[in-house]
Coordinates of N, CA, C and O in Angstrom, one line a residue:
M1 N -13.3 -8.9 -10.3 CA -12.7 -8.0 -9.4 C -11.2 -8.2 -9.4 O -10.7 -9.3 -9.4
Q2 N -10.4 -7.1 -9.5 CA -9.0 -7.2 -9.4 C -8.5 -7.2 -8.0 O -9.1 -6.4 -7.1
K3 N -7.5 -7.9 -7.7 CA -6.9 -8.0 -6.4 C -5.4 -7.6 -6.5 O -4.7 -8.3 -7.3
I4 N -4.9 -6.7 -5.8 CA -3.5 -6.2 -5.8 C -2.9 -6.4 -4.5 O -3.6 -6.2 -3.4
I5 N -1.7 -6.9 -4.4 CA -1.0 -7.0 -3.1 C 0.1 -6.0 -3.1 O 1.0 -5.9 -4.0
F6 N 0.2 -5.3 -2.0 CA 1.3 -4.4 -1.7 C 2.1 -5.1 -0.6 O 1.5 -5.4 0.4
A7 N 3.4 -5.4 -0.8 CA 4.1 -6.1 0.1 C 5.5 -5.5 0.4 O 6.2 -5.0 -0.5
C8 N 5.9 -5.7 1.6 CA 7.3 -5.4 2.0 C 7.7 -6.4 3.1 O 7.0 -7.3 3.4
V9 N 8.8 -6.2 3.8 CA 9.3 -7.1 4.7 C 8.4 -7.1 6.0 O 7.8 -8.2 6.4
H10 N 8.2 -6.0 6.6 CA 7.5 -6.0 7.9 C 6.0 -5.6 7.8 O 5.3 -5.7 8.8
N11 N 5.6 -5.2 6.7 CA 4.2 -4.8 6.5 C 3.7 -3.8 7.6 O 2.6 -3.9 8.1
A12 N 4.6 -2.8 7.9 CA 4.2 -1.9 8.9 C 4.3 -0.5 8.5 O 4.1 0.4 9.3
G13 N 4.5 -0.2 7.2 CA 4.6 1.2 6.8 C 4.2 1.4 5.3 O 3.0 1.6 5.0
R14 N 5.1 1.2 4.4 CA 4.9 1.5 3.0 C 3.7 0.7 2.4 O 2.9 1.3 1.7
S15 N 3.7 -0.6 2.7 CA 2.7 -1.4 2.1 C 1.3 -1.1 2.7 O 0.3 -1.2 2.0
Q16 N 1.3 -0.8 4.0 CA 0.1 -0.4 4.6 C -0.5 0.9 4.0 O -1.7 1.0 3.7
M17 N 0.4 1.9 3.8 CA -0.1 3.1 3.3 C -0.6 2.9 1.8 O -1.6 3.5 1.4
S18 N 0.1 2.1 1.1 CA -0.2 1.9 -0.4 C -1.6 1.2 -0.5 O -2.4 1.7 -1.2
A19 N -1.8 0.2 0.3 CA -3.1 -0.5 0.3 C -4.3 0.4 0.8 O -5.3 0.4 0.2
A20 N -4.0 1.2 1.8 CA -5.0 2.1 2.3 C -5.4 3.1 1.3 O -6.6 3.4 1.1
F21 N -4.5 3.7 0.6 CA -4.8 4.7 -0.5 C -5.6 4.0 -1.6 O -6.6 4.5 -2.1
F22 N -5.1 2.9 -2.0 CA -5.7 2.1 -3.1 C -7.2 1.9 -2.8 O -8.1 2.1 -3.6
N23 N -7.4 1.4 -1.6 CA -8.8 1.0 -1.2 C -9.7 2.2 -1.0 O -10.9 2.2 -1.2
K24 N -9.0 3.3 -0.6 CA -9.8 4.6 -0.4 C -10.2 5.1 -1.7 O -11.4 5.7 -1.9
F25 N -9.4 5.0 -2.8 CA -9.7 5.6 -4.1 C -10.6 4.7 -5.0 O -11.0 5.2 -6.0
T26 N -10.8 3.4 -4.7 CA -11.5 2.5 -5.6 C -12.8 2.0 -5.1 O -13.0 1.9 -3.8
D27 N -13.6 1.5 -6.0 CA -14.8 0.9 -5.6 C -14.5 -0.6 -5.2 O -13.9 -1.3 -6.0
P28 N -14.8 -1.0 -4.0 CA -14.4 -2.3 -3.5 C -15.1 -3.5 -4.3 O -14.6 -4.6 -4.2
E29 N -16.1 -3.2 -5.1 CA -16.6 -4.2 -6.0 C -15.9 -4.4 -7.3 O -16.0 -5.4 -8.0
Q30 N -15.0 -3.4 -7.5 CA -14.2 -3.5 -8.8 C -12.7 -3.9 -8.5 O -12.2 -4.7 -9.3
A31 N -12.2 -3.4 -7.4 CA -10.8 -3.8 -7.1 C -10.5 -3.7 -5.6 O -11.2 -2.9 -4.9
I32 N -9.6 -4.4 -5.1 CA -9.2 -4.4 -3.7 C -7.7 -4.6 -3.6 O -7.1 -5.3 -4.4
A33 N -7.2 -4.0 -2.6 CA -5.8 -4.2 -2.3 C -5.6 -4.7 -0.9 O -6.4 -4.4 0.0
I34 N -4.6 -5.6 -0.7 CA -4.2 -6.1 0.6 C -2.7 -5.8 0.8 O -2.0 -5.6 -0.2
S35 N -2.3 -5.7 2.0 CA -0.9 -5.5 2.3 C -0.4 -6.7 3.1 O -1.2 -7.2 3.9
A36 N 0.8 -7.0 3.0 CA 1.4 -8.1 3.7 C 2.9 -8.0 3.7 O 3.5 -7.2 3.0
G37 N 3.5 -8.9 4.5 CA 5.0 -8.9 4.5 C 5.5 -10.3 4.7 O 4.8 -11.2 5.1
T38 N 6.8 -10.4 4.5 CA 7.5 -11.7 4.7 C 7.8 -12.0 6.2 O 7.8 -13.1 6.6
H39 N 8.0 -10.9 6.9 CA 8.3 -11.0 8.4 C 7.5 -9.9 9.1 O 8.1 -8.9 9.5
P40 N 6.2 -10.1 9.2 CA 5.4 -9.0 9.7 C 5.8 -8.5 11.1 O 6.2 -9.3 12.0
A41 N 5.7 -7.2 11.3 CA 6.0 -6.6 12.6 C 4.8 -6.8 13.5 O 3.7 -7.4 13.1
E42 N 4.9 -6.4 14.7 CA 3.8 -6.5 15.7 C 2.7 -5.5 15.4 O 1.6 -5.8 15.7
Q43 N 3.1 -4.3 14.9 CA 2.1 -3.2 14.7 C 2.6 -2.3 13.5 O 3.8 -2.3 13.2
V44 N 1.7 -1.5 13.0 CA 2.0 -0.5 12.1 C 2.8 0.6 12.8 O 2.5 0.9 13.9
H45 N 3.8 1.1 12.1 CA 4.6 2.1 12.8 C 3.8 3.3 13.2 O 3.0 3.8 12.4
P46 N 3.9 3.7 14.5 CA 3.1 4.8 15.0 C 3.2 6.1 14.1 O 2.2 6.8 13.9
V47 N 4.4 6.4 13.6 CA 4.5 7.6 12.8 C 3.7 7.5 11.4 O 3.2 8.5 10.9
V48 N 3.6 6.2 10.9 CA 2.8 6.0 9.7 C 1.3 6.2 10.1 O 0.6 6.8 9.3
V49 N 0.9 5.7 11.2 CA -0.5 5.9 11.6 C -0.8 7.4 11.7 O -1.8 7.9 11.2
E50 N 0.1 8.1 12.3 CA -0.1 9.6 12.5 C -0.1 10.3 11.2 O -1.0 11.1 10.9
A51 N 0.8 9.9 10.2 CA 0.8 10.6 8.9 C -0.5 10.3 8.1 O -1.0 11.2 7.4
M52 N -1.0 9.1 8.2 CA -2.2 8.7 7.5 C -3.4 9.4 8.1 O -4.4 9.7 7.4
L53 N -3.5 9.5 9.4 CA -4.6 10.2 10.1 C -4.7 11.6 9.6 O -5.8 12.2 9.5
E54 N -3.6 12.2 9.3 CA -3.6 13.6 8.8 C -4.3 13.8 7.5 O -4.8 14.8 7.2
V55 N -4.5 12.7 6.7 CA -5.2 12.7 5.4 C -6.5 11.9 5.5 O -7.0 11.5 4.5
G56 N -6.9 11.7 6.7 CA -8.3 11.1 6.9 C -8.3 9.5 6.8 O -9.4 9.0 6.6
I57 N -7.2 8.9 6.8 CA -7.2 7.4 6.8 C -6.7 6.9 8.1 O -5.6 7.2 8.5
D58 N -7.5 6.0 8.7 CA -7.2 5.5 10.0 C -6.6 4.1 10.0 O -7.3 3.2 9.6
L59 N -5.3 4.0 10.3 CA -4.6 2.7 10.3 C -4.4 2.1 11.7 O -3.7 1.2 11.9
R60 N -5.1 2.8 12.7 CA -4.9 2.3 14.1 C -5.3 0.9 14.3 O -4.7 0.2 15.2
S61 N -6.2 0.4 13.6 CA -6.6 -1.0 13.8 C -6.0 -2.0 12.8 O -6.2 -3.2 12.8
A62 N -5.2 -1.5 11.9 CA -4.5 -2.3 10.9 C -3.5 -3.2 11.5 O -2.7 -2.7 12.5
K63 N -3.4 -4.4 11.1 CA -2.4 -5.4 11.7 C -1.6 -5.9 10.6 O -2.1 -6.4 9.6
P64 N -0.2 -5.9 10.8 CA 0.7 -6.5 9.8 C 0.3 -8.0 9.7 O 0.0 -8.6 10.7
Q65 N 0.4 -8.5 8.5 CA 0.1 -9.9 8.3 C 1.1 -10.6 7.3 O 1.8 -9.8 6.5
K66 N 1.3 -11.8 7.4 CA 2.2 -12.6 6.6 C 1.7 -12.8 5.2 O 0.5 -13.2 5.0
L67 N 2.6 -12.6 4.2 CA 2.2 -12.9 2.9 C 2.3 -14.5 2.7 O 3.3 -15.1 2.8
T68 N 1.1 -15.1 2.5 CA 1.1 -16.5 2.3 C 0.5 -16.8 0.9 O -0.2 -16.0 0.3
P69 N 0.6 -18.1 0.4 CA 0.0 -18.5 -0.8 C -1.5 -18.3 -0.8 O -2.1 -17.9 -1.8
E70 N -2.1 -18.6 0.3 CA -3.6 -18.4 0.5 C -4.0 -16.9 0.3 O -5.0 -16.6 -0.3
L71 N -3.2 -16.1 1.0 CA -3.5 -14.6 0.9 C -3.3 -14.1 -0.6 O -4.1 -13.3 -1.0
A72 N -2.3 -14.7 -1.3 CA -2.0 -14.2 -2.6 C -3.0 -14.8 -3.7 O -3.0 -14.4 -4.8
K73 N -3.7 -15.8 -3.3 CA -4.6 -16.5 -4.2 C -5.6 -15.5 -4.9 O -6.3 -14.7 -4.2
G74 N -5.6 -15.6 -6.2 CA -6.6 -14.7 -6.9 C -6.0 -13.3 -7.2 O -6.7 -12.5 -7.9
A75 N -4.8 -13.0 -6.7 CA -4.2 -11.7 -7.0 C -3.7 -11.6 -8.4 O -3.3 -12.7 -9.0
E76 N -3.6 -10.4 -9.0 CA -3.1 -10.2 -10.3 C -1.8 -9.6 -10.3 O -1.0 -9.7 -11.3
L77 N -1.5 -8.8 -9.3 CA -0.3 -7.9 -9.3 C 0.3 -7.9 -7.9 O -0.5 -7.7 -6.9
L78 N 1.6 -8.0 -7.8 CA 2.3 -7.8 -6.5 C 3.2 -6.6 -6.7 O 4.0 -6.6 -7.6
I79 N 3.1 -5.7 -5.8 CA 3.9 -4.5 -5.8 C 4.7 -4.5 -4.5 O 4.2 -4.5 -3.4
T80 N 6.1 -4.6 -4.7 CA 7.0 -4.6 -3.6 C 7.4 -3.2 -3.3 O 7.3 -2.3 -4.2
M81 N 8.0 -2.9 -2.2 CA 8.3 -1.6 -1.7 C 9.8 -1.3 -1.6 O 10.3 -0.6 -0.7
G82 N 10.6 -1.8 -2.6 CA 12.0 -1.4 -2.6 C 12.8 -2.1 -1.5 O 13.7 -1.5 -1.0
C83 N 12.5 -3.3 -1.2 CA 13.2 -4.0 -0.1 C 14.3 -4.9 -0.6 O 14.8 -5.7 0.2
G84 N 14.7 -4.7 -1.8 CA 15.9 -5.5 -2.3 C 15.7 -7.0 -2.3 O 14.6 -7.5 -2.7
D85 N 16.7 -7.6 -1.9 CA 16.7 -9.1 -1.9 C 15.7 -9.7 -1.0 O 15.3 -10.9 -1.0
E86 N 15.2 -8.9 0.0 CA 14.3 -9.4 1.0 C 12.8 -9.2 0.5 O 11.9 -9.7 1.2
C87 N 12.6 -8.6 -0.7 CA 11.3 -8.4 -1.2 C 10.6 -9.8 -1.5 O 11.3 -10.7 -1.9
P88 N 9.3 -9.9 -1.2 CA 8.6 -11.1 -1.4 C 8.5 -11.4 -2.9 O 8.5 -10.5 -3.7
Y89 N 8.3 -12.7 -3.2 CA 8.0 -13.1 -4.6 C 6.9 -14.1 -4.5 O 6.9 -15.0 -3.7
V90 N 5.9 -13.9 -5.5 CA 4.8 -14.9 -5.6 C 4.8 -15.4 -7.0 O 4.6 -14.6 -7.9
P91 N 5.1 -16.7 -7.2 CA 5.1 -17.2 -8.6 C 3.8 -16.9 -9.3 O 2.7 -17.1 -8.7
G92 N 3.9 -16.5 -10.5 CA 2.7 -16.4 -11.4 C 2.1 -15.0 -11.3 O 1.2 -14.7 -12.1
L93 N 2.5 -14.1 -10.4 CA 2.0 -12.8 -10.4 C 2.8 -11.8 -11.2 O 4.1 -11.9 -11.1
R94 N 2.2 -10.9 -11.9 CA 2.9 -9.7 -12.4 C 3.5 -9.0 -11.2 O 2.9 -9.0 -10.1
R95 N 4.7 -8.4 -11.4 CA 5.4 -7.7 -10.3 C 5.9 -6.4 -10.7 O 6.4 -6.2 -11.8
D96 N 5.8 -5.5 -9.8 CA 6.4 -4.2 -9.9 C 7.1 -3.8 -8.6 O 6.7 -4.4 -7.5
D97 N 8.0 -2.9 -8.6 CA 8.7 -2.6 -7.4 C 8.7 -1.0 -7.3 O 9.1 -0.4 -8.3
W98 N 8.3 -0.5 -6.1 CA 8.4 0.9 -5.9 C 9.5 1.1 -4.9 O 9.3 0.9 -3.7
P99 N 10.6 1.7 -5.3 CA 11.7 1.9 -4.4 C 11.4 3.1 -3.5 O 11.7 4.2 -3.8
L100 N 10.9 2.8 -2.3 CA 10.5 3.9 -1.4 C 11.2 3.7 -0.1 O 11.5 2.6 0.3
P101 N 11.5 4.8 0.6 CA 12.3 4.7 1.8 C 11.4 4.1 2.9 O 10.2 4.4 3.0
D102 N 12.0 3.3 3.7 CA 11.3 2.6 4.9 C 11.1 3.7 5.9 O 12.0 4.4 6.4
P103 N 9.8 3.8 6.4 CA 9.5 4.8 7.4 C 10.0 4.5 8.8 O 10.0 5.3 9.7
K104 N 10.4 3.2 9.0 CA 10.9 2.8 10.3 C 12.0 3.7 10.8 O 13.0 3.9 10.1
G105 N 11.8 4.3 12.0 CA 12.8 5.2 12.6 C 12.9 6.6 12.0 O 13.7 7.4 12.4
Q106 N 12.0 6.9 11.1 CA 12.0 8.2 10.4 C 11.1 9.2 11.2 O 10.1 8.7 11.8
G107 N 11.3 10.5 11.0 CA 10.4 11.5 11.6 C 9.2 11.7 10.7 O 9.1 11.2 9.5
I108 N 8.3 12.5 11.2 CA 7.0 12.7 10.6 C 7.2 13.4 9.2 O 6.5 13.0 8.2
D109 N 8.1 14.3 9.1 CA 8.3 15.0 7.8 C 8.7 14.1 6.7 O 8.2 14.1 5.6
S110 N 9.6 13.2 7.0 CA 10.1 12.2 6.1 C 8.9 11.2 5.7 O 8.8 10.9 4.5
V111 N 8.2 10.8 6.6 CA 7.0 9.9 6.4 C 6.0 10.6 5.6 O 5.4 10.0 4.7
R112 N 5.8 11.9 5.8 CA 4.8 12.6 5.0 C 5.3 12.6 3.5 O 4.4 12.5 2.6
K113 N 6.6 12.8 3.2 CA 7.0 12.8 1.8 C 6.8 11.4 1.2 O 6.4 11.3 0.1
T114 N 7.1 10.4 2.0 CA 6.8 9.0 1.4 C 5.4 8.8 1.2 O 4.9 8.2 0.2
R115 N 4.5 9.2 2.1 CA 3.1 9.1 2.0 C 2.6 9.8 0.7 O 1.8 9.2 -0.1
E116 N 3.1 11.0 0.4 CA 2.7 11.7 -0.8 C 3.2 11.0 -2.1 O 2.5 11.0 -3.1
E117 N 4.4 10.4 -2.0 CA 4.9 9.7 -3.2 C 4.0 8.5 -3.4 O 3.7 8.1 -4.5
I118 N 3.6 7.8 -2.3 CA 2.7 6.6 -2.4 C 1.4 7.0 -3.0 O 0.9 6.4 -3.9
R119 N 0.8 8.1 -2.6 CA -0.4 8.6 -3.1 C -0.3 8.8 -4.6 O -1.2 8.3 -5.4
T120 N 0.7 9.5 -5.1 CA 1.0 9.7 -6.5 C 1.1 8.4 -7.3 O 0.5 8.2 -8.3
R121 N 1.9 7.5 -6.7 CA 2.1 6.2 -7.4 C 0.8 5.4 -7.5 O 0.5 4.7 -8.5
V122 N 0.0 5.4 -6.4 CA -1.3 4.7 -6.4 C -2.2 5.3 -7.5 O -2.8 4.5 -8.3
L123 N -2.3 6.6 -7.6 CA -3.1 7.2 -8.6 C -2.7 6.8 -10.0 O -3.5 6.6 -10.9
A124 N -1.3 6.8 -10.2 CA -0.8 6.4 -11.5 C -1.1 4.9 -11.8 O -1.4 4.6 -12.9
L125 N -1.0 4.1 -10.8 CA -1.4 2.7 -10.9 C -2.8 2.5 -11.4 O -3.1 1.7 -12.3
L126 N -3.7 3.2 -10.7 CA -5.1 3.2 -11.1 C -5.3 3.5 -12.6 O -6.1 2.9 -13.3
A127 N -4.7 4.6 -13.0 CA -4.8 5.0 -14.4 C -4.2 3.9 -15.3 O -4.8 3.5 -16.3
K128 N -3.0 3.4 -15.0 CA -2.4 2.4 -15.8 C -3.2 1.1 -15.9 O -3.3 0.5 -17.0
E129 N -3.8 0.7 -14.8 CA -4.5 -0.5 -14.8 C -6.0 -0.3 -15.2 O -6.8 -1.3 -15.2
Q130 N -6.3 0.9 -15.5 CA -7.7 1.3 -15.9 C -8.7 0.9 -14.9 O -9.8 0.4 -15.2
I131 N -8.4 1.2 -13.6 CA -9.3 0.9 -12.5 C -9.9 2.3 -12.2 O -9.2 3.3 -11.9
L132 N -11.2 2.3 -12.2 CA -11.9 3.6 -12.0 C -11.9 3.9 -10.5 O -12.0 3.1 -9.7
R133 N -11.7 5.2 -10.3 CA -11.8 5.7 -8.9 C -13.2 5.8 -8.5 O -14.1 5.9 -9.3
V134 N -13.4 5.8 -7.2 CA -14.8 5.9 -6.6 C -15.4 7.2 -7.1 O -16.6 7.1 -7.5
D135 N -14.8 8.3 -7.1 CA -15.2 9.5 -7.7 C -14.0 10.3 -8.0 O -12.9 10.1 -7.5
Q136 N -14.1 11.3 -8.8 CA -12.9 12.0 -9.3 C -12.3 12.9 -8.2 O -11.2 13.4 -8.3
N137 N -13.0 13.1 -7.1 CA -12.5 13.9 -6.0 C -11.9 13.1 -4.9 O -11.4 13.6 -3.9
A138 N -11.9 11.8 -5.1 CA -11.5 10.8 -4.0 C -10.0 11.1 -3.7 O -9.5 10.8 -2.6
A139 N -9.2 11.5 -4.7 CA -7.8 11.6 -4.4 C -7.4 12.9 -3.7 O -6.3 13.1 -3.2
R140 N -8.4 13.8 -3.5 CA -8.1 15.0 -2.9 C -8.5 14.9 -1.4 O -9.6 15.3 -1.0
L141 N -7.6 14.3 -0.7 CA -7.8 14.2 0.8 C -7.3 15.5 1.4 O -6.5 16.2 0.9
N142 N -7.6 15.7 2.7 CA -7.2 16.9 3.4 C -6.0 17.5 2.9 O -5.0 17.2 2.8

């Protein structure tokens, strides 16, 4: 099973959306994504929760968590969210960076644009990593 980590500083927006889409689109017996941050926030940004509910993904119970060596154990890939020098680093993992705008303090329209860019990037990642989707219609959310 492949394990992918999506990480940013606060683990309250971009990384949460990325992991949620990844897990929605894949068979959990084949691949799983987790999200984490270097300085986790208290909660997922409410506007992120709202934007994801619009596409049928509920992040109301998601909790930001700290990226630790234990959490990263067994992972193959770390994808950071364009957080520059503050982006986490895990020795030994392949790494990619998605330069995405932070949804903190943004309005719903801006967060929707970021959400759609994340959905596109996750689908491209699945194709690149040759991870099969749960079904071919899984990417077509509301």
